[in-house]
PDB file of C-alpha atoms and ligand atoms in Angstrom:
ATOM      1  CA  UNK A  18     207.446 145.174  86.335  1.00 67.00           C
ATOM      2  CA  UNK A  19     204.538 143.143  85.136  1.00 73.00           C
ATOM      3  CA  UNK A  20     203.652 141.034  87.948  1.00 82.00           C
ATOM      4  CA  UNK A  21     203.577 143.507  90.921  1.00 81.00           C
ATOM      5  CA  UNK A  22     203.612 141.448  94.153  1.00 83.00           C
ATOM      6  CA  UNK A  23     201.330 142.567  96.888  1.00 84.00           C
ATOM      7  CA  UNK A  24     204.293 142.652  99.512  1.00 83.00           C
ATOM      8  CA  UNK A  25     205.622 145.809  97.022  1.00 85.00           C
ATOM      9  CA  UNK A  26     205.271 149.380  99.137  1.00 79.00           C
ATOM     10  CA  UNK A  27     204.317 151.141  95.515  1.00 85.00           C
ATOM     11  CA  UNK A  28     202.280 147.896  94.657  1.00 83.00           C
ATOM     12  CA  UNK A  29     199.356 150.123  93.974  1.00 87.00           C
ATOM     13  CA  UNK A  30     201.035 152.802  91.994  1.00 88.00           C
ATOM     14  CA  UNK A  31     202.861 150.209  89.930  1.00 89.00           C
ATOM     15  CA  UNK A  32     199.789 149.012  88.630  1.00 92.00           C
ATOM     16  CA  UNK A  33     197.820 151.862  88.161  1.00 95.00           C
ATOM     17  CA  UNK A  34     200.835 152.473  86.177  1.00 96.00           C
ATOM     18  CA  UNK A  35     200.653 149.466  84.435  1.00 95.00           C
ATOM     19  CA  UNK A  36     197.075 149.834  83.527  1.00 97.00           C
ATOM     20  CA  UNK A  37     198.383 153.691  81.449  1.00 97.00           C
ATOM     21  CA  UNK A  38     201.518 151.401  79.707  1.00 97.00           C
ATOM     22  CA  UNK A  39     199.104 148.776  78.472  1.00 97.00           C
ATOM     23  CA  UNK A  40     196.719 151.325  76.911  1.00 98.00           C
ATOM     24  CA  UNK A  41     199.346 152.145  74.873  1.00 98.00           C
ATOM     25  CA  UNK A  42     200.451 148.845  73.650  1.00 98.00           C
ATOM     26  CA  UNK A  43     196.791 148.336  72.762  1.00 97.00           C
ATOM     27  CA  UNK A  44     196.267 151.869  70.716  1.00 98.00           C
ATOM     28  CA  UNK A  45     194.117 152.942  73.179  1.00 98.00           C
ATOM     29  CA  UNK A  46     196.209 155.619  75.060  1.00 98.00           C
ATOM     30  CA  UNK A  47     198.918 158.408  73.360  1.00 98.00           C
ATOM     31  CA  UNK A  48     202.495 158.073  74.375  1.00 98.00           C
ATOM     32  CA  UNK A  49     201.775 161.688  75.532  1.00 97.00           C
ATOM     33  CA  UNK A  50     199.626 159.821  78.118  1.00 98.00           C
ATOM     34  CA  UNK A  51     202.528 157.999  79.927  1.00 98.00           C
ATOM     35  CA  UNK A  52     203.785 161.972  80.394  1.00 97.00           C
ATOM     36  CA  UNK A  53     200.313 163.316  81.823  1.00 97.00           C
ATOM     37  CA  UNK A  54     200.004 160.652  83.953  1.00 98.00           C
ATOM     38  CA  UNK A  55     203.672 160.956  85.519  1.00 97.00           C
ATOM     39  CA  UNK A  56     202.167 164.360  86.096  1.00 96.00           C
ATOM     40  CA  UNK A  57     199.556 162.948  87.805  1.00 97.00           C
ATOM     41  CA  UNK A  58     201.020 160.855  90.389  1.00 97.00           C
ATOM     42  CA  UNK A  59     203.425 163.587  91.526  1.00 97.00           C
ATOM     43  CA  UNK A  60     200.253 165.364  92.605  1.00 98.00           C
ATOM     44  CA  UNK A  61     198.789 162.416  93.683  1.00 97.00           C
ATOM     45  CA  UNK A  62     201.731 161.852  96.168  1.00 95.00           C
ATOM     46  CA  UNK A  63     201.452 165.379  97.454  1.00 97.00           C
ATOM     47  CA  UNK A  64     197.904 164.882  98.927  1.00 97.00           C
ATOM     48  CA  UNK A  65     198.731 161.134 100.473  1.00 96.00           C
ATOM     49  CA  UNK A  66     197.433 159.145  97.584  1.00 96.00           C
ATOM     50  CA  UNK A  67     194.147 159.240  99.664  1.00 97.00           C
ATOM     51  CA  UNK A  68     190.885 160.487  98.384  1.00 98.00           C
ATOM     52  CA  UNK A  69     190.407 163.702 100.577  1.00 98.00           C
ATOM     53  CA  UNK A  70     187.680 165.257 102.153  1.00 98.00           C
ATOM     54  CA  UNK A  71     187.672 168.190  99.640  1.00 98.00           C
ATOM     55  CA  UNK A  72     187.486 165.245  96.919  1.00 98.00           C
ATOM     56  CA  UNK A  73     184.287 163.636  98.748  1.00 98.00           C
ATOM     57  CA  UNK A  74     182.712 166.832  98.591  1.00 98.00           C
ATOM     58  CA  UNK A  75     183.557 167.718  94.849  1.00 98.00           C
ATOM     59  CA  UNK A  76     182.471 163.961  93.922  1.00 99.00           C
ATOM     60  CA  UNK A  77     178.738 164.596  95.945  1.00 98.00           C
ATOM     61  CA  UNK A  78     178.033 168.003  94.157  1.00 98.00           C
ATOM     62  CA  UNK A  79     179.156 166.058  90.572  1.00 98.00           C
ATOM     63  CA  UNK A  80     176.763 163.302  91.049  1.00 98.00           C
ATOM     64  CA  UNK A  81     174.028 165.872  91.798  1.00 98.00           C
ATOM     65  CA  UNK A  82     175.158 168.102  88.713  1.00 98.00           C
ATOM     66  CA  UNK A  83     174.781 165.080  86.591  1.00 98.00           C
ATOM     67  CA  UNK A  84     171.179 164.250  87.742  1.00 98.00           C
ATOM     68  CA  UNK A  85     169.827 167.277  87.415  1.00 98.00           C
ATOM     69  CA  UNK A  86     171.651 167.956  83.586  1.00 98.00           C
ATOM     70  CA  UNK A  87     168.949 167.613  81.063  1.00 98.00           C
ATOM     71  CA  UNK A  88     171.989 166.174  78.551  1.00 98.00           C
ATOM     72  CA  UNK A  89     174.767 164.921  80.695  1.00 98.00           C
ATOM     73  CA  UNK A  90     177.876 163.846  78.317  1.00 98.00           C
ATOM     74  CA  UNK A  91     180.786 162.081  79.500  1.00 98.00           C
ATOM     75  CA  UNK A  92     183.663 162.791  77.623  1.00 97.00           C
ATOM     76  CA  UNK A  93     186.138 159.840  77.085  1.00 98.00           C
ATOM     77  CA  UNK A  94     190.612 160.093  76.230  1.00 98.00           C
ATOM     78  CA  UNK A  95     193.221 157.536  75.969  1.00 98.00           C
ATOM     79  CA  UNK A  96     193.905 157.938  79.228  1.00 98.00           C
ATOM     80  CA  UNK A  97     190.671 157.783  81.173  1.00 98.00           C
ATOM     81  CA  UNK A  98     189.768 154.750  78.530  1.00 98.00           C
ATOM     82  CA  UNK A  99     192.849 152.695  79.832  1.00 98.00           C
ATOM     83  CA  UNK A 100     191.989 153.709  83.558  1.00 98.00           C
ATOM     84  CA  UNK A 101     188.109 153.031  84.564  1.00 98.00           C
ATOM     85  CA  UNK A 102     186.403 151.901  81.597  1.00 98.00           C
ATOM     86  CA  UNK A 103     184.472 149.596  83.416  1.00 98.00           C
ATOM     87  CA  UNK A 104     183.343 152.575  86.373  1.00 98.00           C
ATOM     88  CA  UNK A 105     182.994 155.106  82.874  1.00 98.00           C
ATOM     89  CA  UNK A 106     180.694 152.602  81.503  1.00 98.00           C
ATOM     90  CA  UNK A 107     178.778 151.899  85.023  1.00 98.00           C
ATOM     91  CA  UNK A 108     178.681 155.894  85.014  1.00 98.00           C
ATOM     92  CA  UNK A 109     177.184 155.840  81.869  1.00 98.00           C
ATOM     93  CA  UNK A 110     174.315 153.682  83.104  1.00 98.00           C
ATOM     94  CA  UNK A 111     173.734 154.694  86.464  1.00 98.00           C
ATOM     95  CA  UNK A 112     172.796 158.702  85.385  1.00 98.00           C
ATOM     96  CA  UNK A 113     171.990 157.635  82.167  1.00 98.00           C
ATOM     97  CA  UNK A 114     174.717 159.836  79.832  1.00 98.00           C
ATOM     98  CA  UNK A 115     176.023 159.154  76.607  1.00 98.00           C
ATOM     99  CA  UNK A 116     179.625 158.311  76.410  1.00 98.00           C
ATOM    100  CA  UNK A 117     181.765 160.260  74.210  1.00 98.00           C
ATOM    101  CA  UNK A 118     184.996 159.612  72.688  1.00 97.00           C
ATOM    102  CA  UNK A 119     186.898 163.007  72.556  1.00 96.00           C
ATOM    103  CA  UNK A 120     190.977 162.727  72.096  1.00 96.00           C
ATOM    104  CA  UNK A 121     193.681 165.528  71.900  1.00 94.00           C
ATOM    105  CA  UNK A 122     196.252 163.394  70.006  1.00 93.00           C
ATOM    106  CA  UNK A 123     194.216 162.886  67.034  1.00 91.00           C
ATOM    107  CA  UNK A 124     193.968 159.462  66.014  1.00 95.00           C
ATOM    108  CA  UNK A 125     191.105 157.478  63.919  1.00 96.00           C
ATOM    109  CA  UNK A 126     192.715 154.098  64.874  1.00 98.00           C
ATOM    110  CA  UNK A 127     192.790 154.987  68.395  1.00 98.00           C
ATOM    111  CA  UNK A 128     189.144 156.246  68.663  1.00 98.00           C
ATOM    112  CA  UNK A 129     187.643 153.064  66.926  1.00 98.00           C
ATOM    113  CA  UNK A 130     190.063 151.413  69.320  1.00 98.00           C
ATOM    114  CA  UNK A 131     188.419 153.620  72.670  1.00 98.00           C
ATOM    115  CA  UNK A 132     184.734 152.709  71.324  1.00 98.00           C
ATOM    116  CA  UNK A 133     185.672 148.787  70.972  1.00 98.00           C
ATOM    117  CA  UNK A 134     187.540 148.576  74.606  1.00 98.00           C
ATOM    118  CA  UNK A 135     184.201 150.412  75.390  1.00 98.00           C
ATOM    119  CA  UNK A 136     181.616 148.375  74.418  1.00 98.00           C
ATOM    120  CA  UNK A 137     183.568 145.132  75.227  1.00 98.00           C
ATOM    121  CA  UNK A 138     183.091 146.487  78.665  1.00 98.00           C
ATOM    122  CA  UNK A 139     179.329 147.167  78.143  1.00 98.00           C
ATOM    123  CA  UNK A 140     178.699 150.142  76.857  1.00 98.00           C
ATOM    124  CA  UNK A 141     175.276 150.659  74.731  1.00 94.00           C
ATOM    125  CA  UNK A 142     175.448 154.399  74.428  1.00 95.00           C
ATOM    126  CA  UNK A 143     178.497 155.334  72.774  1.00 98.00           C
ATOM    127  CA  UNK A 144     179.053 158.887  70.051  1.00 98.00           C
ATOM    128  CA  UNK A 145     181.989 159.554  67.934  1.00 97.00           C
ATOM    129  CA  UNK A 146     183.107 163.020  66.980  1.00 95.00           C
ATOM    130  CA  UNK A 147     183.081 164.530  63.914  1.00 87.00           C
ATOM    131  CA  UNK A 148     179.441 165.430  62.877  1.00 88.00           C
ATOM    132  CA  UNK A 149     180.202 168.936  64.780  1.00 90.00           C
ATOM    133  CA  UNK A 150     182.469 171.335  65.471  1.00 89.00           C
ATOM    134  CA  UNK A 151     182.907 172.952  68.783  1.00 90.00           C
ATOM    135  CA  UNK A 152     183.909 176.577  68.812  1.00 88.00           C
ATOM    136  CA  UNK A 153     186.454 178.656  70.530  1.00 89.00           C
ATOM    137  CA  UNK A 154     189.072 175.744  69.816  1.00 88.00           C
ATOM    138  CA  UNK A 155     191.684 174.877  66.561  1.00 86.00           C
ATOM    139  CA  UNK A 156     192.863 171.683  68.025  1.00 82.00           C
ATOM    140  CA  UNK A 157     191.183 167.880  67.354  1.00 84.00           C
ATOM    141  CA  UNK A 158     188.982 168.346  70.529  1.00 87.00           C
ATOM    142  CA  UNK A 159     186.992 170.610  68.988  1.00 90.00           C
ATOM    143  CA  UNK A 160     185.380 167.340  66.608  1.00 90.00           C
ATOM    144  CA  UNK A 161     182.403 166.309  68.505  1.00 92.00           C
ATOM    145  CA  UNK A 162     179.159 164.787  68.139  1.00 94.00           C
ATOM    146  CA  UNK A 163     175.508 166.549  67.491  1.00 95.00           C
ATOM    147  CA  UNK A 164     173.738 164.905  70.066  1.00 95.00           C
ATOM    148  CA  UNK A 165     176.512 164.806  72.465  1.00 97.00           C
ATOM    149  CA  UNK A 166     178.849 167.153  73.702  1.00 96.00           C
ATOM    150  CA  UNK A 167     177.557 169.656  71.184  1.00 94.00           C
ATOM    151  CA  UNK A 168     174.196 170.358  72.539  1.00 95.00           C
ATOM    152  CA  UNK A 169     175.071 168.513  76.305  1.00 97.00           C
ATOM    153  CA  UNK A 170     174.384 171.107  79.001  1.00 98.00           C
ATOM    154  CA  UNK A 171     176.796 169.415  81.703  1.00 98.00           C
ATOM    155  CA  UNK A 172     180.053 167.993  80.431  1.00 98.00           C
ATOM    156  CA  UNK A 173     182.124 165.475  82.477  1.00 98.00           C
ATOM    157  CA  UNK A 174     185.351 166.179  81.021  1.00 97.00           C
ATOM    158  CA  UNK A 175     188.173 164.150  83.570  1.00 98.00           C
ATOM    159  CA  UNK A 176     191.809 164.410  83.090  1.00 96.00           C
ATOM    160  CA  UNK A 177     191.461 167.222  80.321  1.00 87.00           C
ATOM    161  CA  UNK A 178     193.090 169.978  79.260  1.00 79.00           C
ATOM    162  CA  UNK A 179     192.634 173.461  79.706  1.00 82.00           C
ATOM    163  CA  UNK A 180     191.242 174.596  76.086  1.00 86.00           C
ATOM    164  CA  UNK A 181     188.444 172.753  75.965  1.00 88.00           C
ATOM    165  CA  UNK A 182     187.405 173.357  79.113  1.00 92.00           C
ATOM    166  CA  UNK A 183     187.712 177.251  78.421  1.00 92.00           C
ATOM    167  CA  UNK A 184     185.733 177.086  74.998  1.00 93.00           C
ATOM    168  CA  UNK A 185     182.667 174.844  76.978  1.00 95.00           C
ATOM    169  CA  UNK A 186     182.210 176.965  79.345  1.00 95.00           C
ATOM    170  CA  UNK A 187     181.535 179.419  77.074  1.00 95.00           C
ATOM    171  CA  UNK A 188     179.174 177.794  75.022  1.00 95.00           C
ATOM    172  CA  UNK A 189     177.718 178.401  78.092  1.00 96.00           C
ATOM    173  CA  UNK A 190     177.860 174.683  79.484  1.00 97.00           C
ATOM    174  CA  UNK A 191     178.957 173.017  83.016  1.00 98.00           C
ATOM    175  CA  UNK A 192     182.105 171.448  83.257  1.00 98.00           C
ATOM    176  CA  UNK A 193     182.845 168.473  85.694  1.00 98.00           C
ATOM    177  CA  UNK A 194     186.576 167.199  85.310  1.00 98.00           C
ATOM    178  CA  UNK A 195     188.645 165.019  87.829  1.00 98.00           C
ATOM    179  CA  UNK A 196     192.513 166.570  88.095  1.00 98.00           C
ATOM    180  CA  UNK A 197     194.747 166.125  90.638  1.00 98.00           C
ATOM    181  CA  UNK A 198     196.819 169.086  89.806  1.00 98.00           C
ATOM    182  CA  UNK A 199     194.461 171.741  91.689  1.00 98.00           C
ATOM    183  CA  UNK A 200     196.319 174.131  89.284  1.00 97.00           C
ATOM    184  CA  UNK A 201     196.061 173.232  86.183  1.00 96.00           C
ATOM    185  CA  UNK A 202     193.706 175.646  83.992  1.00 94.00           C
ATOM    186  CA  UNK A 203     191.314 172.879  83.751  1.00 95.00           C
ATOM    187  CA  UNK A 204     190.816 172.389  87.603  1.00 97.00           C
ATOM    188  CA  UNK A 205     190.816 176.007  87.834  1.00 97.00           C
ATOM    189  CA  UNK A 206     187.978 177.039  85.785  1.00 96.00           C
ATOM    190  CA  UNK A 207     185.607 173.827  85.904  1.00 97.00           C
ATOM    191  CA  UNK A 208     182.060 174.109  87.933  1.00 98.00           C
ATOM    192  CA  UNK A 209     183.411 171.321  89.627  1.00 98.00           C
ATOM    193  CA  UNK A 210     186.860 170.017  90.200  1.00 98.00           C
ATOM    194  CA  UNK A 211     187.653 166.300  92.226  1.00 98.00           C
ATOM    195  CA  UNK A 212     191.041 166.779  93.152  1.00 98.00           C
ATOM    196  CA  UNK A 213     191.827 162.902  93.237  1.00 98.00           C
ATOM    197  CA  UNK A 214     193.474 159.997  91.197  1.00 98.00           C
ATOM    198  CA  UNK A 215     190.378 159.022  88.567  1.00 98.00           C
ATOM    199  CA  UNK A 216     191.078 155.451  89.843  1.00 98.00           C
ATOM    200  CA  UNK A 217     189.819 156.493  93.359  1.00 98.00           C
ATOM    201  CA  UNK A 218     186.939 159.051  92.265  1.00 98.00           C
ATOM    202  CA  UNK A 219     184.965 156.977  89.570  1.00 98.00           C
ATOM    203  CA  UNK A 220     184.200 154.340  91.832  1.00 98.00           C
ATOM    204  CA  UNK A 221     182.958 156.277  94.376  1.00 98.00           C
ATOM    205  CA  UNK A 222     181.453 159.030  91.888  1.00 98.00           C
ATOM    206  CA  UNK A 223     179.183 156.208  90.249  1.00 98.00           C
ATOM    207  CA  UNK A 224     178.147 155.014  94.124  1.00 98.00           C
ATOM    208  CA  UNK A 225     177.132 158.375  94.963  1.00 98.00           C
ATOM    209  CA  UNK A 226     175.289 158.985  91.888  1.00 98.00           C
ATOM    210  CA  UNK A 227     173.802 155.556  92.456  1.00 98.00           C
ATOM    211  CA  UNK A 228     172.688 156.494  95.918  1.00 98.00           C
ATOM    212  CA  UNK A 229     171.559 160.633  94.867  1.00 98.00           C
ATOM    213  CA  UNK A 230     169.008 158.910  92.001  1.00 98.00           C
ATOM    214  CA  UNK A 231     167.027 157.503  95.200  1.00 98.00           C
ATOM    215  CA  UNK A 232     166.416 161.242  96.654  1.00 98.00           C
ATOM    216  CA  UNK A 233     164.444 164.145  95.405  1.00 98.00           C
ATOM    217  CA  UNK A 234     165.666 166.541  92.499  1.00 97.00           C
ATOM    218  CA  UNK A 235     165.205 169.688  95.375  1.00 98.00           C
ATOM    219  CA  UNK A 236     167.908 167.892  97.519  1.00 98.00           C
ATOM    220  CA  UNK A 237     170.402 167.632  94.459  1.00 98.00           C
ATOM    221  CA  UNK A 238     169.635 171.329  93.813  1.00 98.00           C
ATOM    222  CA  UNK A 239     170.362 171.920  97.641  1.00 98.00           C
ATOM    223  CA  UNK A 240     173.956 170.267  97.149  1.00 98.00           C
ATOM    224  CA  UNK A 241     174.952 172.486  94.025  1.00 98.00           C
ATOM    225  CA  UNK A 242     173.768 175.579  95.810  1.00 98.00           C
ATOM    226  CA  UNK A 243     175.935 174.584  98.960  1.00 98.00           C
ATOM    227  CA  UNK A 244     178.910 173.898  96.569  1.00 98.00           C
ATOM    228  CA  UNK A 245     181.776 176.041  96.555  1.00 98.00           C
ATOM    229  CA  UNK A 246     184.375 175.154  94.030  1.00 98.00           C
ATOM    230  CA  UNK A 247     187.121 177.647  94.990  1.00 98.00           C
ATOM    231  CA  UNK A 248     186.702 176.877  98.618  1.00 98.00           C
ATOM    232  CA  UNK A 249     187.625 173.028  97.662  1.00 98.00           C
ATOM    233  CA  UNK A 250     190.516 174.240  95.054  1.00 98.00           C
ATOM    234  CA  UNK A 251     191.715 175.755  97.839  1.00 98.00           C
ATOM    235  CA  UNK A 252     191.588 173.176 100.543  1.00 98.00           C
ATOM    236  CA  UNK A 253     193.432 171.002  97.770  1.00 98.00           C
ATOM    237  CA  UNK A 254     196.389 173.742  97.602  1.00 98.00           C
ATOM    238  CA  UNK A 255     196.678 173.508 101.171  1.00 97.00           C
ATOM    239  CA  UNK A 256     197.153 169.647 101.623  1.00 97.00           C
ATOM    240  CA  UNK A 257     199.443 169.873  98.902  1.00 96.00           C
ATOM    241  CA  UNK A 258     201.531 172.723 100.709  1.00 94.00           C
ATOM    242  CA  UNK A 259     201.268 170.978 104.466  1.00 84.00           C
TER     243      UNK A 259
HETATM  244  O1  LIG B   7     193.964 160.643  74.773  1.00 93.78           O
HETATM  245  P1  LIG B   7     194.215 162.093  74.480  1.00 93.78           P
HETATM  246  O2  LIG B   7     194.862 162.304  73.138  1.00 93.78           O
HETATM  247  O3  LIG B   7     192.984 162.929  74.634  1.00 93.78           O
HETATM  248  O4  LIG B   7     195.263 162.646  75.553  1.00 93.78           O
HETATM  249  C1  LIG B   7     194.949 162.620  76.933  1.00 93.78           C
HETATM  250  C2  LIG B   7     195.951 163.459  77.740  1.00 93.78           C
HETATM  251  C3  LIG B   7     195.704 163.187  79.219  1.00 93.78           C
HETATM  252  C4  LIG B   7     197.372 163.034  77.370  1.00 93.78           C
HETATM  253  C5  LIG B   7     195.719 164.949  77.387  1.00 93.78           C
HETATM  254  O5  LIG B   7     194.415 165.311  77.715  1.00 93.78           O
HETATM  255  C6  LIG B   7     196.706 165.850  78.092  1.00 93.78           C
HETATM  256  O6  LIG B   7     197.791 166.116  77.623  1.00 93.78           O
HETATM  257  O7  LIG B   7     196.286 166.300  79.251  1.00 93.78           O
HETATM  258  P2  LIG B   7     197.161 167.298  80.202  1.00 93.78           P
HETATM  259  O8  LIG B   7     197.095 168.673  79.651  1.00 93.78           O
HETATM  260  O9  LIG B   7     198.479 166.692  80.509  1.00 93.78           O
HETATM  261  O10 LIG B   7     196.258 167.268  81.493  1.00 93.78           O
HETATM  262  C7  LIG B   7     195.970 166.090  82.174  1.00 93.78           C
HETATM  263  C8  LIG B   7     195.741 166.435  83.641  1.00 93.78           C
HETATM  264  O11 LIG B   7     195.302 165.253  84.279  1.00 93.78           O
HETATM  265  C9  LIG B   7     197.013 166.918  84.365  1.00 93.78           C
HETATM  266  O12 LIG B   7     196.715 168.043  85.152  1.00 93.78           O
HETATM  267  C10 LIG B   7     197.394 165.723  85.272  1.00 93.78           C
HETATM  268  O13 LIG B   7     197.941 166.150  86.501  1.00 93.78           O
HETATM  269  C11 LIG B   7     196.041 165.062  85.485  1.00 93.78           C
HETATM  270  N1  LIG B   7     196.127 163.602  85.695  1.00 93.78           N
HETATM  271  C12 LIG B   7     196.970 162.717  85.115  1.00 93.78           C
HETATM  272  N2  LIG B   7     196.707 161.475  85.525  1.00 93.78           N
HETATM  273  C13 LIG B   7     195.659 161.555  86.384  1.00 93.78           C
HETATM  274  C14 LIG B   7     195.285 162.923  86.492  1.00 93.78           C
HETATM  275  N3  LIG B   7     194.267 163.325  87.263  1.00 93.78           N
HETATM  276  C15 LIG B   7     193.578 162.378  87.927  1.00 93.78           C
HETATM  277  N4  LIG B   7     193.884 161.042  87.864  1.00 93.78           N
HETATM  278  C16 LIG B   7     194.914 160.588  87.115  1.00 93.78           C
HETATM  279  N5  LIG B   7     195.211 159.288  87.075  1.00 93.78           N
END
């Protein structure tokens, strides 16, 4: 259904689903996509479809992380691309970070095709892989860009999986990702997980941010120290379990 009318009980959930089913008519997201995100929002029903508390909290330590990264990347799929490239862009902006286009289905067409949705939406800092190689990895992710994810020292890796994740931590680099499976490998070994639908936690990730930049580098310290990642993994399990 195209034209979702508001009076629809899933109205919300139908479109967000729309959004994933025209990134892949356009070449932007993998038919693997549609099968991630059906993932998705079976874990996104299990904790209300409702950013939660533990989500707030993981979203106010990110923004932090991000200001106080000397090379913040933001690492950009088919998915995410098709999602919030408008909030990835404003992201992009507000900390300033490079945007990166990183895919696991690899795909020239559909990376030129990420960069132009990109920069039709704004975007002035955008890097392609394939000038470096990560290690730790055989699969496409591990084509990125010199002066991006290869020498970034905070990586904001949403709706990933777990590989990468593994092999940038590491190279001794912070991992941010957004997954609402609290599970997953990803969510389980990132610095910082937001256990919430990326259509919820962008917009409120690049308000915080926005709001962080105005107070002192000490108080963004002060919120990663008070951070506790397992603590909000775990609050995420039990929500999911009530
Ligand atoms: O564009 P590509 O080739 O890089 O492919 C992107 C996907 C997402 C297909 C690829 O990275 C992949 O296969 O990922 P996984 O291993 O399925 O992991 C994606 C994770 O994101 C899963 O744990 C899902 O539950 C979660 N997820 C899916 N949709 C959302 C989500 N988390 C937050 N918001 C969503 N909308």
């Amino acid at each position: 259904m195209r034209d979702v009318p508001d009076s629809h009980p899933r109205a919300v959930s139908l479109r967000i689903r729309n959004a994933i089913v025209e990134g892949v008519e356009m070449g932007i997201t993998s038919p693997h996509g549609l099968l991630a995100h059906g993932r998705g929002e079976a874990f996104d029903y299990l904790i209300g479809e409702k950013t939660q508390p533990f989500a707030k909290r993981a979203i106010k330590a990110a923004a932090a992380l991000l200001l106080t990264a000397k090379h913040p990347v933001i690492s950009v799929n088919g998915n995410a691309a098709a999602l919030v490239p408008v909030e990835l862009v404003r992201l992009s902006k507000v900390i300033p970070a490079p945007l990166e286009v990183n895919i696991f289905h690899a795909s020239k067409k559909r990376e030129k095709n990420i960069k132009t949705l990109l920069q039709k939406k704004g975007a002035e800092n955008i890097l392609m892989p394939g000038n470096a190689v990560l290690e730790y990895i055989d699969h496409n992710r591990r084509f990125c860009n010199r002066e991006g994810i290869c020498k970034a020292d905070v990586v904001f890796v949403p709706l990933e999986d777990g590989d990468r994740c593994e092999a940038l931590l590491k190279m001794g680099k912070k991992v941010i990702t957004v997954d609402l499976n609290p599970m997953s490998r990803t969510a389980q070994k990132a610095n910082i997980t937001i256990v919430d639908n990326i259509v919820r936690a962008l917009p409120l990730l690049v308000k915080e941010t926005g709001q962080l930049k105005k107070r002192k580098r000490v108080q963004w310290k002060k919120i990663i120290r008070n951070y506790n990642n397992k603590a909000v993994l775990k609050q995420a399990l039990y929500r999911i379990k009530r």
